[in-house]
Every structure is written in structure tokens, then in C-alpha cells.
Amino acid sequence: MGETIVRENPARIHEIVGTVDVATPAHVAAAVGRAQAAFPSWSATPLGERAAALEAGAAAISGAAGEFGTLLARELGKVEADCRGETGFAAAWLRWCNEHAGTALAGRDIDDEAGRLVVHRRPYGVVAAIVPWNAPLILSILKVAPALVTGNTVVVKPSPLAPLAVEQALRALAACLPPGVVEVVQGGAETGAALVADPRVAKIAFTGGEATGRAVLRAAAGTITPVVLELGGNDPAIFLDDADLTPATMTSALWGTFLTSGQVCMAAKRLYVHRSRVDEFVEGYLDAADRALVLGDPLDPDVTIGPMVSASQRRGLVALVAGATGAGAIAHPLGRVAPGADLDAGYFFRPVLVTGIDPAAPLVVEEQFGPAVPLVPFDDEDALVAEVNAGRYGLASSVWSADEDRAFTLAARLACGFTFVNCHNRSGMSLRAPFGGWRASGYGREFGPEGLAEYTQTHAVHRPAAVAGAGRAYPT
Ligand code: NAD
């Protein structure tokens, strides 16, 4: 008997949601072999036919949004409406890739006085997609859609903390495609390590934490396999002295942090508020939380924030908040608990806003990945820009101002891959806008034309104009 992953419901940890078999290194090798065997025919399939098959896959995924959404909510603790939204977003990205793949694969064909140059854009071959648990449907389809439409085949390894819905969704997609075009291997670090070390893997797309990213890069060095690395972040949300702090803005700022219980790579993880507006900000933020945050079981339609995903994630957050309050910071409890919710049954953490904190405290300078957000007042924009740009991470950020031009000007000075203006997190994403990190947040891009281009490589075919008189270049 092989090893099995047993997935519990983080809201009711005695409830088993499902199990999957762990892929051994031999299973991984077989999946890569099937993907490799499928590659020649899939890459030679006309783009229109590939896109039609993927459109059928998008329809299958969005048609089952309710089923996948409920399963995802149960295995992840994320509220059900959010989970359904993730399914819809995944289908929309599949369609966006279909629509734009022609441009991504277009290459160049030039014949002029400088010579003849044809630049082909070709798929790599077998892509390994390694996915974390926090938004597993969208984060797997973010890799699978551009890889497949440009002619690659893919082996996906989901996280052991969210293996179920993603496998079902990928099976629904795979049913619309030839065998071997999409494969799924389940397991943890060992399965992932076997996949990325396979020399037949031609490209790796990884989303996850920094330490794992390093391990993936080390493995990729052995085979010189190119990697897209989407790692963690510690996004600053910067509220300028003229920020519009209406109830609607405060609700948006709140969800910028607390969506998926704060467990989002691009969540606002530290709030920098101009000192002249701090009192007003705190009052508006607590009010917004009273209106919007209801903690409880993610299957309850009145609940807007669920538990954390695991005991270890919660332990880490408890330690960060205790460290801050132990040093004199104040943790303001946010929102309310749903009537009848049993918070002892799962990995619940009451959301908090932390004020009066040392700007160098671990809760400010590390990625907390959970529902606790520090607020740090600032006086000087230049000093703040220098401070946040000196941080280890450079994933995303946001600037909030009533003057949009002022916000865009300040945004351009921030050293990171994405800056939201007057919003933060998922509501500020766009399918056409490239997303990815600087520094320890990784490199490579997802979304937009750049996200499609990651899955093609160029091949230039060239005859220079001067061939007839080549003696000019080399002595004869
Ligand atoms: P993780 O690094 O623990 O795991 C990510 C994936 O890597 C999992 O599937 C895991 O099983 C696999 N893995 C573990 N060891 C491996 C190895 N040696 N070789 C290959 N694969 C291996 O991350 P997590 O806890 O699942 O996710 C949370 C992290 O992901 C946070 O830091 C978050 O910020 C980051 N994240 C980043 C983005 C982004 O777009 N930048 C998006 C979502 C999450």
C-alpha cells in the first residue's frame, strides 16, 4: 500500500474531506513520460483546435463551479462564494489565453536590406507546475492555460493541503484534451522534488514559499531548466495624507488584507498611514470590519472569513501577534463571530488590526500570511519609499490617494512587480496586467501577454544581407 494524504476540514478538523494517493517517484516518472509522449502531436495541433479543446475545458470547469467551490471551501476553509469565484476566474483566464495565444506565438518574418530573419516562438515541451494551497484552482490554471494553448504539455503537482478540488477541476479539463496533455501527481515535497528533477521537464512554473523556491532552483540548476518563481510577499499599502477614507474605501482596504483569511500572496500585509490621518483611519477600519467581517464556518452563507488552513500556519501567526503585543502593541479584534460558530472546532484566528507596533517588529517585516495586519504611521513619503524598497520582498504594493496622478507618480517609485491604486488584492487584478515579483518574491510573470510568453522560447532563422560579400567579415 502506498502513502495517502488525508485532508481534514480546517473549520471542523475531525471531518475528513477526502483522500488522495501520493505519487511515488516512479509514478511521477510515468506521468512525465505520458506528457512527453503527448507533446509532439499536441504542439503540432493547429492553434484553433487547441483553443477549442481548452474552451471546452473552460466550460466544463465553470459548469461545475458549485461542486468545485464547495469542495474547495471544505478542504481549505475559504468561504464558499470566494471558492466559486476562483473557479470562474480560472475559466476566464483560460479564455483570455485562447484569445491572445495567436499574438504570443506570432514571431517575426522580415526580408529586407538587412537580410532575411524569421523568429519562431516555440513551446518548451513538458512543463512542471507546482502549486500552493491558498488559491489552488486559479494558481494551477494560471500555469496550465498559457502552457497548453502555446503547445506545451503539463504535469501539475497540487499542495497536500488542497489536493481535492484542483484534481477534480484538472480532470474535467483533461477529459476535453488528448491523453497525457495534462497530468496530475499528488504529494508533498518528495513528489515535487522528483518532478522538478526529471530531466525531461523543460520548464518549471512554481508558486510557493521562498525556501521551497530555493530548493526548486537548486534542482533546476542540475538540468539547466528555466523556472518561473512566484514567491511570497510583504505588501505595503500606503495611505497618503489626502487618501479618501470613505466607508467604501475602508471596506476595500479591509478586504485587501483579509480575503482568504489573509492567506494571499498579494494581500496588504502592512498598512502605512500618514500620521495626520491615523485616528480617522483606525475608526473607519474598525467600522468597516464591524460591517463586513463575520468569522465562522465557510459553508455558512453569512460568514465572510473562515479559519486558517492548518495548525502550523495558525501557530506562526499567534507567535507573531504575541511578540508584538508583548512588546507593547495593541491588537484590536475585528468583526464579529457568526452566531453558533464553534471556533474551537477548527484553526480559527480572530482577525486583528495591530497598532502601536515597532516598525521593525517581525509582524511588520515578515510575511505573516494570516488575518493580522500591523498599522505603522509615517510622516515622510521619501523616507517611506526608501524603507519599503529596502525590504527583502518585492511582490506588490498599493498607493491610496484622492489624486490619482499623485498615486501613480508615487507608485512608479516603488521597487516591486505590481502596484494597485486605491485598491489592493484580487479586486485590483486584471487578466491583461503582468503579475510577479522582484527580489525575494521571485521572477517571471503570470497574467497578461508576459504570462503567455513565459511558455514559449524563440528560434531565429537568419540569412544576413551580406552573405554574397562574406569576405568582408572573414579574411579569405
Ligand atoms: P510551499 O513552498 O510550502 O509549497 C508550495 C508547493 O511546493 C507545494 O505544492 C509543495 O508540496 C511543493 N514543494 C515542497 N517542497 C518541494 C520541493 N523540494 N520541490 C518541489 N516542490 C516542493 O508554499 P505554500 O505554503 O503551499 O504556499 C504559501 C506561500 O506561497 C506563501 O509564501 C505565499 O506568499 C506564496 N504564494 C505566492 C504567490 C505568487 O503569485 N507570488 C501566490 C500564492 C502563494
mmCIF file of N, CA and C and ligand atoms in Angstrom, residues 130-134 139 157-160 187-189 192-193 196 206-210 212-213 215-216 230-233 264-265 269 313 367 369 395 435 441 446, ligand 1:
data_model
loop_
_atom_site.group_PDB
_atom_site.id
_atom_site.type_symbol
_atom_site.label_atom_id
_atom_site.label_comp_id
_atom_site.label_asym_id
_atom_site.label_seq_id
_atom_site.Cartn_x
_atom_site.Cartn_y
_atom_site.Cartn_z
ATOM 1 N N ILE A 130 4.021 23.535 -10.114
ATOM 2 C CA ILE A 130 3.963 23.240 -8.671
ATOM 3 C C ILE A 130 3.126 24.330 -8.016
ATOM 4 N N VAL A 131 2.103 23.906 -7.284
ATOM 5 C CA VAL A 131 1.047 24.825 -6.858
ATOM 6 C C VAL A 131 0.930 24.836 -5.326
ATOM 7 N N PRO A 132 0.728 26.015 -4.718
ATOM 8 C CA PRO A 132 0.500 26.067 -3.267
ATOM 9 C C PRO A 132 -0.975 25.828 -2.963
ATOM 10 N N TRP A 133 -1.356 25.990 -1.695
ATOM 11 C CA TRP A 133 -2.717 25.618 -1.292
ATOM 12 C C TRP A 133 -3.682 26.796 -1.296
ATOM 13 N N ASN A 134 -3.194 28.040 -1.303
ATOM 14 C CA ASN A 134 -4.084 29.136 -0.894
ATOM 15 C C ASN A 134 -5.111 29.537 -1.946
ATOM 16 N N LEU A 139 -4.309 29.229 -9.273
ATOM 17 C CA LEU A 139 -2.845 29.164 -9.406
ATOM 18 C C LEU A 139 -2.393 27.994 -10.274
ATOM 19 N N LYS A 157 1.515 19.446 -9.878
ATOM 20 C CA LYS A 157 1.553 18.880 -8.521
ATOM 21 C C LYS A 157 0.879 19.863 -7.560
ATOM 22 N N PRO A 158 -0.331 19.516 -7.113
ATOM 23 C CA PRO A 158 -1.020 20.375 -6.137
ATOM 24 C C PRO A 158 -0.368 20.268 -4.757
ATOM 25 N N SER A 159 -0.819 21.130 -3.859
ATOM 26 C CA SER A 159 -0.331 21.092 -2.466
ATOM 27 C C SER A 159 -1.057 19.984 -1.702
ATOM 28 N N PRO A 160 -0.375 19.325 -0.766
ATOM 29 C CA PRO A 160 -1.070 18.319 0.058
ATOM 30 C C PRO A 160 -2.151 18.935 0.945
ATOM 31 N N GLY A 187 1.048 14.793 -3.826
ATOM 32 C CA GLY A 187 2.063 14.525 -2.818
ATOM 33 C C GLY A 187 2.661 15.811 -2.289
ATOM 34 N N GLY A 188 3.672 15.659 -1.441
ATOM 35 C CA GLY A 188 4.314 16.824 -0.847
ATOM 36 C C GLY A 188 5.672 17.083 -1.457
ATOM 37 N N ALA A 189 6.632 17.423 -0.570
ATOM 38 C CA ALA A 189 7.948 17.852 -1.035
ATOM 39 C C ALA A 189 8.641 16.778 -1.882
ATOM 40 N N GLY A 192 7.164 16.646 -5.344
ATOM 41 C CA GLY A 192 7.565 17.859 -6.074
ATOM 42 C C GLY A 192 9.023 17.784 -6.486
ATOM 43 N N ALA A 193 9.869 17.302 -5.570
ATOM 44 C CA ALA A 193 11.302 17.231 -5.868
ATOM 45 C C ALA A 193 11.567 16.253 -7.006
ATOM 46 N N VAL A 196 10.505 18.107 -10.346
ATOM 47 C CA VAL A 196 11.368 19.172 -10.882
ATOM 48 C C VAL A 196 12.750 18.652 -11.277
ATOM 49 N N PHE A 206 6.620 27.548 -10.716
ATOM 50 C CA PHE A 206 6.475 27.278 -9.276
ATOM 51 C C PHE A 206 5.835 28.459 -8.573
ATOM 52 N N THR A 207 4.840 28.213 -7.742
ATOM 53 C CA THR A 207 4.321 29.219 -6.811
ATOM 54 C C THR A 207 4.363 28.624 -5.413
ATOM 55 N N GLY A 208 4.931 29.383 -4.492
ATOM 56 C CA GLY A 208 5.006 28.890 -3.120
ATOM 57 C C GLY A 208 5.940 29.761 -2.308
ATOM 58 N N GLY A 209 6.466 29.194 -1.233
ATOM 59 C CA GLY A 209 7.292 29.962 -0.306
ATOM 60 C C GLY A 209 8.737 30.063 -0.774
ATOM 61 N N GLU A 210 9.454 30.956 -0.102
ATOM 62 C CA GLU A 210 10.815 31.278 -0.528
ATOM 63 C C GLU A 210 11.776 30.090 -0.381
ATOM 64 N N THR A 212 11.141 26.906 -0.365
ATOM 65 C CA THR A 212 10.865 25.874 -1.375
ATOM 66 C C THR A 212 11.333 26.367 -2.740
ATOM 67 N N GLY A 213 11.129 27.645 -2.998
ATOM 68 C CA GLY A 213 11.596 28.225 -4.267
ATOM 69 C C GLY A 213 13.087 27.996 -4.453
ATOM 70 N N ALA A 215 14.849 25.562 -3.136
ATOM 71 C CA ALA A 215 15.085 24.129 -3.390
ATOM 72 C C ALA A 215 14.778 23.803 -4.856
ATOM 73 N N VAL A 216 13.716 24.414 -5.378
ATOM 74 C CA VAL A 216 13.349 24.177 -6.787
ATOM 75 C C VAL A 216 14.450 24.707 -7.703
ATOM 76 N N GLU A 230 7.116 32.282 -8.435
ATOM 77 C CA GLU A 230 6.182 33.228 -7.805
ATOM 78 C C GLU A 230 6.221 32.950 -6.311
ATOM 79 N N LEU A 231 6.906 33.822 -5.570
ATOM 80 C CA LEU A 231 7.138 33.533 -4.147
ATOM 81 C C LEU A 231 6.321 34.461 -3.254
ATOM 82 N N GLY A 232 6.719 34.539 -2.024
ATOM 83 C CA GLY A 232 5.930 35.293 -1.045
ATOM 84 C C GLY A 232 6.074 36.800 -1.192
ATOM 85 N N GLY A 233 5.305 37.518 -0.402
ATOM 86 C CA GLY A 233 5.380 38.976 -0.424
ATOM 87 C C GLY A 233 5.074 39.540 0.949
ATOM 88 N N VAL A 264 -3.098 35.275 1.297
ATOM 89 C CA VAL A 264 -2.964 35.565 -0.139
ATOM 90 C C VAL A 264 -1.599 36.217 -0.344
ATOM 91 N N CYS A 265 -0.882 35.784 -1.386
ATOM 92 C CA CYS A 265 0.472 36.323 -1.604
ATOM 93 C C CYS A 265 0.444 37.833 -1.729
ATOM 94 N N LYS A 269 -0.162 43.441 3.612
ATOM 95 C CA LYS A 269 0.333 42.785 4.828
ATOM 96 C C LYS A 269 0.841 43.776 5.859
ATOM 97 N N GLN A 313 0.221 27.012 10.373
ATOM 98 C CA GLN A 313 0.054 28.407 9.910
ATOM 99 C C GLN A 313 -0.483 29.263 11.058
ATOM 100 N N GLU A 367 6.508 38.007 6.258
ATOM 101 C CA GLU A 367 5.213 37.686 5.660
ATOM 102 C C GLU A 367 4.403 36.895 6.687
ATOM 103 N N PHE A 369 1.076 35.983 6.494
ATOM 104 C CA PHE A 369 0.182 35.037 5.810
ATOM 105 C C PHE A 369 -0.983 34.597 6.692
ATOM 106 N N LEU A 395 6.841 41.914 -4.094
ATOM 107 C CA LEU A 395 5.753 41.339 -4.890
ATOM 108 C C LEU A 395 4.797 42.449 -5.330
ATOM 109 N N PHE A 435 1.798 39.973 -13.613
ATOM 110 C CA PHE A 435 1.929 39.914 -12.159
ATOM 111 C C PHE A 435 3.134 39.044 -11.811
ATOM 112 N N SER A 441 10.756 37.913 -3.892
ATOM 113 C CA SER A 441 9.407 37.496 -4.304
ATOM 114 C C SER A 441 9.431 36.728 -5.618
ATOM 115 N N GLU A 446 3.073 36.040 -14.422
ATOM 116 C CA GLU A 446 1.810 35.377 -14.750
ATOM 117 C C GLU A 446 0.827 36.482 -15.132
HETATM 118 P P1 NAD B 1 5.263 25.875 -0.059
HETATM 119 O O1 NAD B 1 6.508 26.479 -0.598
HETATM 120 O O2 NAD B 1 5.300 25.190 1.246
HETATM 121 O O3 NAD B 1 4.693 24.788 -1.103
HETATM 122 C C1 NAD B 1 4.424 25.097 -2.440
HETATM 123 C C2 NAD B 1 4.408 23.819 -3.253
HETATM 124 O O4 NAD B 1 5.734 23.300 -3.368
HETATM 125 C C3 NAD B 1 3.571 22.687 -2.654
HETATM 126 O O5 NAD B 1 2.886 22.030 -3.695
HETATM 127 C C4 NAD B 1 4.629 21.802 -2.027
HETATM 128 O O6 NAD B 1 4.206 20.468 -1.847
HETATM 129 C C5 NAD B 1 5.730 21.907 -3.052
HETATM 130 N N1 NAD B 1 7.078 21.536 -2.607
HETATM 131 C C6 NAD B 1 7.559 21.491 -1.337
HETATM 132 N N2 NAD B 1 8.876 21.154 -1.358
HETATM 133 C C7 NAD B 1 9.220 20.975 -2.666
HETATM 134 C C8 NAD B 1 10.432 20.639 -3.332
HETATM 135 N N3 NAD B 1 11.572 20.402 -2.661
HETATM 136 N N4 NAD B 1 10.440 20.585 -4.686
HETATM 137 C C9 NAD B 1 9.315 20.846 -5.385
HETATM 138 N N5 NAD B 1 8.122 21.152 -4.797
HETATM 139 C C10 NAD B 1 8.077 21.230 -3.457
HETATM 140 O O7 NAD B 1 4.191 27.050 -0.078
HETATM 141 P P2 NAD B 1 2.695 27.039 0.493
HETATM 142 O O8 NAD B 1 2.718 27.046 1.975
HETATM 143 O O9 NAD B 1 1.900 25.980 -0.209
HETATM 144 O O10 NAD B 1 2.169 28.468 -0.043
HETATM 145 C C11 NAD B 1 2.323 29.659 0.668
HETATM 146 C C12 NAD B 1 3.410 30.524 0.037
HETATM 147 O O11 NAD B 1 3.142 30.707 -1.347
HETATM 148 C C13 NAD B 1 3.411 31.917 0.643
HETATM 149 O O12 NAD B 1 4.741 32.346 0.848
HETATM 150 C C14 NAD B 1 2.758 32.769 -0.449
HETATM 151 O O13 NAD B 1 3.090 34.127 -0.426
HETATM 152 C C15 NAD B 1 3.248 32.086 -1.680
HETATM 153 N N6 NAD B 1 2.380 32.418 -2.809
HETATM 154 C C16 NAD B 1 2.881 33.215 -3.813
HETATM 155 C C17 NAD B 1 2.075 33.586 -4.883
HETATM 156 C C18 NAD B 1 2.581 34.471 -6.001
HETATM 157 O O14 NAD B 1 1.925 34.590 -7.013
HETATM 158 N N7 NAD B 1 3.738 35.117 -5.835
HETATM 159 C C19 NAD B 1 0.743 33.129 -4.922
HETATM 160 C C20 NAD B 1 0.273 32.327 -3.889
HETATM 161 C C21 NAD B 1 1.101 31.964 -2.837
#
